[in-house]
Coordinates of C-alpha atoms and ligand atoms in Angstrom, one line a residue:
X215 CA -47.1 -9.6 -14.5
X216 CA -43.4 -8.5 -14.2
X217 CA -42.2 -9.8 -10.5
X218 CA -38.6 -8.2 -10.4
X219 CA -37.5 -4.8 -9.2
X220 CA -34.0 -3.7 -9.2
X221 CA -33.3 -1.2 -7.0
X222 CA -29.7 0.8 -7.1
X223 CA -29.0 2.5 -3.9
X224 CA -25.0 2.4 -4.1
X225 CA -24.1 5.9 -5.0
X226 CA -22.0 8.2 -3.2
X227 CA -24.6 11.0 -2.7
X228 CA -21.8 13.7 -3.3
X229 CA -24.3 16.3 -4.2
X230 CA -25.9 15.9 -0.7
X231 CA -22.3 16.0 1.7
X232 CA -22.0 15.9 5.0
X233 CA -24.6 14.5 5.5
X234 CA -24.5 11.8 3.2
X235 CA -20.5 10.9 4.5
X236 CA -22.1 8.1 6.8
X237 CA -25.7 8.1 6.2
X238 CA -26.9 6.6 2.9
X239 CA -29.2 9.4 1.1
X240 CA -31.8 6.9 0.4
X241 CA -32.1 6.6 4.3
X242 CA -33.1 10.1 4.2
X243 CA -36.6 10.7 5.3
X244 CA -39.9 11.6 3.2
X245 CA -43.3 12.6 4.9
X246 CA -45.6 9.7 4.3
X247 CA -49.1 9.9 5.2
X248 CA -50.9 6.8 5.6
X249 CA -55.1 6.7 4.4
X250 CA -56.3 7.9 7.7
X251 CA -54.2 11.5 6.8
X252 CA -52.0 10.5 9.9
X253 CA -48.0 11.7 9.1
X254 CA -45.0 9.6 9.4
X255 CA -41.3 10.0 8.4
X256 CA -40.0 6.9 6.3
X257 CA -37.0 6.6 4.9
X258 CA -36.9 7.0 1.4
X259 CA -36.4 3.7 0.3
X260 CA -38.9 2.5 2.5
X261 CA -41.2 4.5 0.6
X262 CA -40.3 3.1 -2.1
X263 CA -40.5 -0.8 -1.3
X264 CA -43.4 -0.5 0.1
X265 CA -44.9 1.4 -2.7
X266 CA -43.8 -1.5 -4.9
X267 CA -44.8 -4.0 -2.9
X268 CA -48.5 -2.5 -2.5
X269 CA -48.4 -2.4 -6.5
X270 CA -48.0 -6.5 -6.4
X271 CA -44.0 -7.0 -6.1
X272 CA -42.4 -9.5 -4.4
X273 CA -38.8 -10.1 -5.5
X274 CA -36.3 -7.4 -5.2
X275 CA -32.9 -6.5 -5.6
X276 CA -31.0 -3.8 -3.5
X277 CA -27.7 -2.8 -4.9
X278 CA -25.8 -0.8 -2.6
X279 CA -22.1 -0.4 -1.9
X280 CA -19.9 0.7 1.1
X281 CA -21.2 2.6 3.9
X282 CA -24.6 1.3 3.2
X283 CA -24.9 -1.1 6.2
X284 CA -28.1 1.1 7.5
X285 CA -30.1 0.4 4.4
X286 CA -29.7 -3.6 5.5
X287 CA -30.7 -3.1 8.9
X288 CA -33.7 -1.5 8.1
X289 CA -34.6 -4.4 6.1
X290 CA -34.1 -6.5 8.5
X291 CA -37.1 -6.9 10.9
X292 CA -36.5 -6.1 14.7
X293 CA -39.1 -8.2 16.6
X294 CA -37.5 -7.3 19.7
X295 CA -37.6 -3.4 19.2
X296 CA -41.1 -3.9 18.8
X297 CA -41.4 -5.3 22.0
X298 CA -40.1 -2.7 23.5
X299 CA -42.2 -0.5 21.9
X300 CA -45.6 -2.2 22.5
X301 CA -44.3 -2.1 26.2
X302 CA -43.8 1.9 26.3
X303 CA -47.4 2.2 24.8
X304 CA -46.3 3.3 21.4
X305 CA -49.2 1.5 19.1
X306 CA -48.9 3.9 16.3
X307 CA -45.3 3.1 15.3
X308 CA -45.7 -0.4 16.1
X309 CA -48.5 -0.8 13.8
X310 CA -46.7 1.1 11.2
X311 CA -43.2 -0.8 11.8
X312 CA -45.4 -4.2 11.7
X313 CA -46.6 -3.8 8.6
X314 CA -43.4 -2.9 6.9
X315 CA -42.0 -5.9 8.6
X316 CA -44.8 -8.0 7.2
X317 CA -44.2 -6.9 3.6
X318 CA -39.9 -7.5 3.8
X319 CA -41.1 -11.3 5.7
X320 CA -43.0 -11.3 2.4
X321 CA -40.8 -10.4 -0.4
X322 CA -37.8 -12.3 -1.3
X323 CA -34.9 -9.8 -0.8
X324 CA -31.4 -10.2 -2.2
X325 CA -28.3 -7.9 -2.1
X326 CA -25.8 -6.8 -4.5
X327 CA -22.9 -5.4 -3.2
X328 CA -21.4 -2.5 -6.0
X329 CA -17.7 -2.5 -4.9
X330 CA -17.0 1.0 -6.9
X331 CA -20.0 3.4 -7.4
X332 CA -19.0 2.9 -11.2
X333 CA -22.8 4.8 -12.5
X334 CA -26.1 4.3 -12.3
X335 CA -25.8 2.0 -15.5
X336 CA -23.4 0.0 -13.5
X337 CA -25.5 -1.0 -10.7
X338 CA -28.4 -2.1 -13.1
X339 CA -25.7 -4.4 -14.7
X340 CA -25.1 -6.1 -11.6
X341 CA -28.9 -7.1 -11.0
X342 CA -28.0 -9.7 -14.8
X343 CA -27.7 -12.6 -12.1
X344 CA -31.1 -11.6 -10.2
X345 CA -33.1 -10.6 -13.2
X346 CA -32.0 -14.3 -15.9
X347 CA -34.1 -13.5 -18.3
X348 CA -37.0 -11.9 -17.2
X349 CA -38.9 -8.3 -17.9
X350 CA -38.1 -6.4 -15.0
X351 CA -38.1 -2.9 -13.1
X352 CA -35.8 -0.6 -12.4
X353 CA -36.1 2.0 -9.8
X354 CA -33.4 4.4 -8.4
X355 CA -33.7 4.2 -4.7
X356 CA -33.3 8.0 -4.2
X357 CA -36.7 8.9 -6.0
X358 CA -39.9 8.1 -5.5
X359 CA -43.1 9.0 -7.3
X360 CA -46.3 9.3 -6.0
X361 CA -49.5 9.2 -7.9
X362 CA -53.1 8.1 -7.2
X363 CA -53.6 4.8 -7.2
X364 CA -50.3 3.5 -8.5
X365 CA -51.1 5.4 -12.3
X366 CA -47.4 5.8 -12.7
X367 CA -46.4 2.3 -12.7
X368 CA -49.6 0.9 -13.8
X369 CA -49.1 3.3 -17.2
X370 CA -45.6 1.9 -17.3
X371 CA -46.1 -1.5 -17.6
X372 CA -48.9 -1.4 -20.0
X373 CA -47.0 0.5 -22.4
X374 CA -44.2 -1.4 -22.2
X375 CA -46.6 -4.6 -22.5
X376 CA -46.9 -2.5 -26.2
X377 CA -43.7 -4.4 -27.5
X378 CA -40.4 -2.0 -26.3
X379 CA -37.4 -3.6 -25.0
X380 CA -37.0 -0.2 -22.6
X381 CA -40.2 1.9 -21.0
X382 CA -39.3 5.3 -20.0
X383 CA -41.7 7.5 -17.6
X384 CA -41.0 11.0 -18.3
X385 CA -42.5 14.8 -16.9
X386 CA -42.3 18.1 -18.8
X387 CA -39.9 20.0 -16.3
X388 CA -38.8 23.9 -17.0
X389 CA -35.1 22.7 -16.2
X390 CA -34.3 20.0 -17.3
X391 CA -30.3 20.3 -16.8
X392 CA -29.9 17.9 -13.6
X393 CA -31.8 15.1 -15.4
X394 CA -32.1 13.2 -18.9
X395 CA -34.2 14.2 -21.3
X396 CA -35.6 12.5 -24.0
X397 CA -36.2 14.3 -27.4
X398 CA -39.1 12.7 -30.1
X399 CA -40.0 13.0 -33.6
X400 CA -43.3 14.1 -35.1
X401 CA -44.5 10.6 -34.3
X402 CA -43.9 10.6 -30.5
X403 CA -40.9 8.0 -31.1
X404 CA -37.7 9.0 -29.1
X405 CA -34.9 9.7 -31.0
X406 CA -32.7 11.0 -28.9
X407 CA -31.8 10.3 -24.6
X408 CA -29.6 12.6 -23.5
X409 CA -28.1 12.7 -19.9
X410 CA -27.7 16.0 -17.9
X411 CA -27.6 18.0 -20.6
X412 CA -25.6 21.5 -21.2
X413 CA -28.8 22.8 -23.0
X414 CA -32.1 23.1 -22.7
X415 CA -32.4 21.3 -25.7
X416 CA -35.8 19.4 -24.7
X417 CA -38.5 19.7 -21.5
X418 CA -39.3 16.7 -20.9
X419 CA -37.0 15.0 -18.1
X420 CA -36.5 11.1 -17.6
X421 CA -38.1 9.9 -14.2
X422 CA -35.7 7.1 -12.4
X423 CA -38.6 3.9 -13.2
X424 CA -38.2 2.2 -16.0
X425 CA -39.0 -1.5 -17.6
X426 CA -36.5 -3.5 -19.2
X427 CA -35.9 -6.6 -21.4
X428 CA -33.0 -8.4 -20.3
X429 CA -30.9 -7.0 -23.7
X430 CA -30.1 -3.2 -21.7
X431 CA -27.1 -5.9 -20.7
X432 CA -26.1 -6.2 -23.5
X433 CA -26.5 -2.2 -24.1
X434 CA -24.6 -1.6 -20.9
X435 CA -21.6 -3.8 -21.6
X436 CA -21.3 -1.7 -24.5
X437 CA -21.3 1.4 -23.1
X438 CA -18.4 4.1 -22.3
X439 CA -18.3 5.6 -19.6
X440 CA -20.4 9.1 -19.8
X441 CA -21.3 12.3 -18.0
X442 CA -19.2 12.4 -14.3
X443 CA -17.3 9.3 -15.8
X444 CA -19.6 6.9 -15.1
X445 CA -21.6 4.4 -17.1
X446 CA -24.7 5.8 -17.2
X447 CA -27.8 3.8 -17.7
X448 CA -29.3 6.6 -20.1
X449 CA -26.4 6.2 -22.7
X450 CA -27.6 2.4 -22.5
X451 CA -30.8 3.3 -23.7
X452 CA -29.4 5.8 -26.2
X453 CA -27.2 2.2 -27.6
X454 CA -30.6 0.3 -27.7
X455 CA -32.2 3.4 -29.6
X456 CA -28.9 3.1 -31.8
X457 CA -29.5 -0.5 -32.4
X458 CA -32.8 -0.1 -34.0
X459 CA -34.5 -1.3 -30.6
X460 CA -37.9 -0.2 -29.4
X461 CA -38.0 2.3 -26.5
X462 CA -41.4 3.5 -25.4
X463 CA -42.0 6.6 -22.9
X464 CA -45.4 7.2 -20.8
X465 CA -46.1 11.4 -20.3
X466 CA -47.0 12.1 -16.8
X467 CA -49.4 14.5 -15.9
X468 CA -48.3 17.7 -14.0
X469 CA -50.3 16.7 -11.2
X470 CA -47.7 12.7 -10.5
X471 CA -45.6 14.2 -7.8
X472 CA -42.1 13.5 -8.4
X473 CA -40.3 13.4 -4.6
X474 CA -36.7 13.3 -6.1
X475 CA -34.0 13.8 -2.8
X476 CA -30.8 14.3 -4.9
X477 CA -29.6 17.4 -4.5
X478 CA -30.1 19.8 -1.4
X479 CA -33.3 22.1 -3.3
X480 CA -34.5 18.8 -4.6
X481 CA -34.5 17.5 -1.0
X482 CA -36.3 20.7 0.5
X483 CA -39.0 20.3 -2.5
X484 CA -39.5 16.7 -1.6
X485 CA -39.4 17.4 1.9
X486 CA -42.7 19.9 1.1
X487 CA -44.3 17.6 -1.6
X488 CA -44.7 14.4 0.3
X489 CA -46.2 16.5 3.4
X490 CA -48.6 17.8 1.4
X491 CA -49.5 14.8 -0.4
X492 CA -53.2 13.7 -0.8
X493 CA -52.7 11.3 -3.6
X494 CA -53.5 7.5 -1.8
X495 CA -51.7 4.4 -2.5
Ligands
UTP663 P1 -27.2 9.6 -8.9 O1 -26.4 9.7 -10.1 O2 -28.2 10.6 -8.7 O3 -26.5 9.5 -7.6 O4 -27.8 8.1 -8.9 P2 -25.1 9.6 -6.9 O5 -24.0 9.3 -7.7 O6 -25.3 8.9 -5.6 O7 -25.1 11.2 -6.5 P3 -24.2 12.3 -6.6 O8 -24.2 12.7 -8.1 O9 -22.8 11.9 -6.1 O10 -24.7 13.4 -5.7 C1 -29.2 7.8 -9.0 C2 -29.4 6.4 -8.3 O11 -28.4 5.5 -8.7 C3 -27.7 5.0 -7.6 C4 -27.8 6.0 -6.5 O12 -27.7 5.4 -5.2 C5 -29.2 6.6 -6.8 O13 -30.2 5.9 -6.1 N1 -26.3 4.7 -8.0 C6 -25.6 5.7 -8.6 C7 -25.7 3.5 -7.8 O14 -26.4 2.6 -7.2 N2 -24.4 3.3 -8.1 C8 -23.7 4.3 -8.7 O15 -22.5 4.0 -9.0 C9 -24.3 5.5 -9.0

């Protein structure tokens, strides 16, 4: 069982402004509806953690950066405010708020503070203390992806269990310019990782979960920096892909929702997705 999650939540959110000027976009709220079809709003980190946790784990690693304070307080349960709302009769939120609660009490939690939002690559490089030298997850905190029964990360993990140093999930998209993409040979082996790129030059997009062997360090520290300047964690796995390393991808079906809240039409699409959600976790 891998028992690590690293979590990156430290990026500016530029594509997002305002609104992301003082509020963290991972704080930005997703439908979630709970087994009995009753609707919430959670952030979407909460999401997130809790899908995580549900799945089995119990040690994570938040790396955020300035201006992320609300991400923290979230995390940090509230015993009192739940006083107050037993008190005013509001059972359904406390219930709901409990629970989370119960599953942060439960997890061992640690913080990495990403000084300069330096890339996505960056912030994974900052977990090397958290992770030693364990297989572990990475998952951007500003997607989230919903499938029945945990199918995603369950089909992650056993491929990777396959013998790769890197597990990609990725999903046929018709454009695939605001992502990675990935482009295989005649034997389903990627070749090629490209990040945001100019052309369409493949259709099947990189989703933000991924399982690692400690060595993407190694394949970070040697990486320049890359598309927007930063040091982008897809031109790590392009170096381990380079260095004769094996990289393994999982296909989703169509039918995985992908609830991705980087840009404003992503948001809106997310915002629709997770209402209509059915799937049950
Ligand atoms: P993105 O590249 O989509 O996010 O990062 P961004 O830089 O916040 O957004 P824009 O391009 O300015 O709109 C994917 C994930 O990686 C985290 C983000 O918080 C997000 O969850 N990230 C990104 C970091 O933790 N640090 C960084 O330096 C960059």
């Amino acid at each position: 069982m891998i028992r690590k999650a690293v979590i990156p939540a430290a990026g500016l959110g530029t594509r997002l402004l305002s609104v992301t000027k003082e509020l963290p976009k991972e704080m930005l709220p997703i439908f979630y509806r709970d087994s009995n079809g009753e609707v919430y709003l959670k952030p979407m980190l909460q999401v997130l953690f809790e899908q995580l946790y549900k799945f089995g784990f119990r040690e994570f690693c938040f790396i955020v950066g300035r201006g992320k304070r609300a991400v923290e307080d979230h995390f940090t349960p509230d015993y009192s405010f739940l006083d107050l709302l037993e008190k005013k009769g509001k059972e359904k939120f406390v219930k709901s708020l409990k629970e989370f609660y119960s599953m942060v009490e439960k997890s061992t939690i640690v913080w990495i503070n990403q000084s300069e939002p330096l890339g996505f690559g960056h912030a994974v490089y900052l977990a090397k203390p958290f992770v030693k030298d364990e297989t572990f997850l990475v998952a951007a905190g500003d997607t989230c992806i919903i499938s029945n029964d945990f199918y995603h990360i369950r089909e992650l993990i056993n491929k990777h269990s396959e013998g790769a140093v890197a597990t990609l999930l990725v999903q046929e998209v018709e454009d695939p310019r605001e992502y990675g993409i990935i482009i295989t040979d005649n034997n389903n082996h990627i070749v090629k990782v490209v990040e945001k790129p100019k052309e369409i030059i493949s259709n099947l997009a990189i989703l933000p979960m991924y399982v690692f062997e400690p060595v993407i360090f190694n394949a970070i520290e040697a990486t320049k920096k890359g598309y927007g300047d930063e040091i982008q964690l897809t031109d790590s796995i392009q170096k381990i892909i380079d260095w004769g390393l094996k990289v393994n991808h999982v296909v989703l079906p169509k039918n995985v929702i992908r609830l991705d809240i980087g840009t404003a039409q992503f948001y809106y699409d997310a915002l629709v997705k997770s209402y209509n959600n059915r799937f049950f976790e």
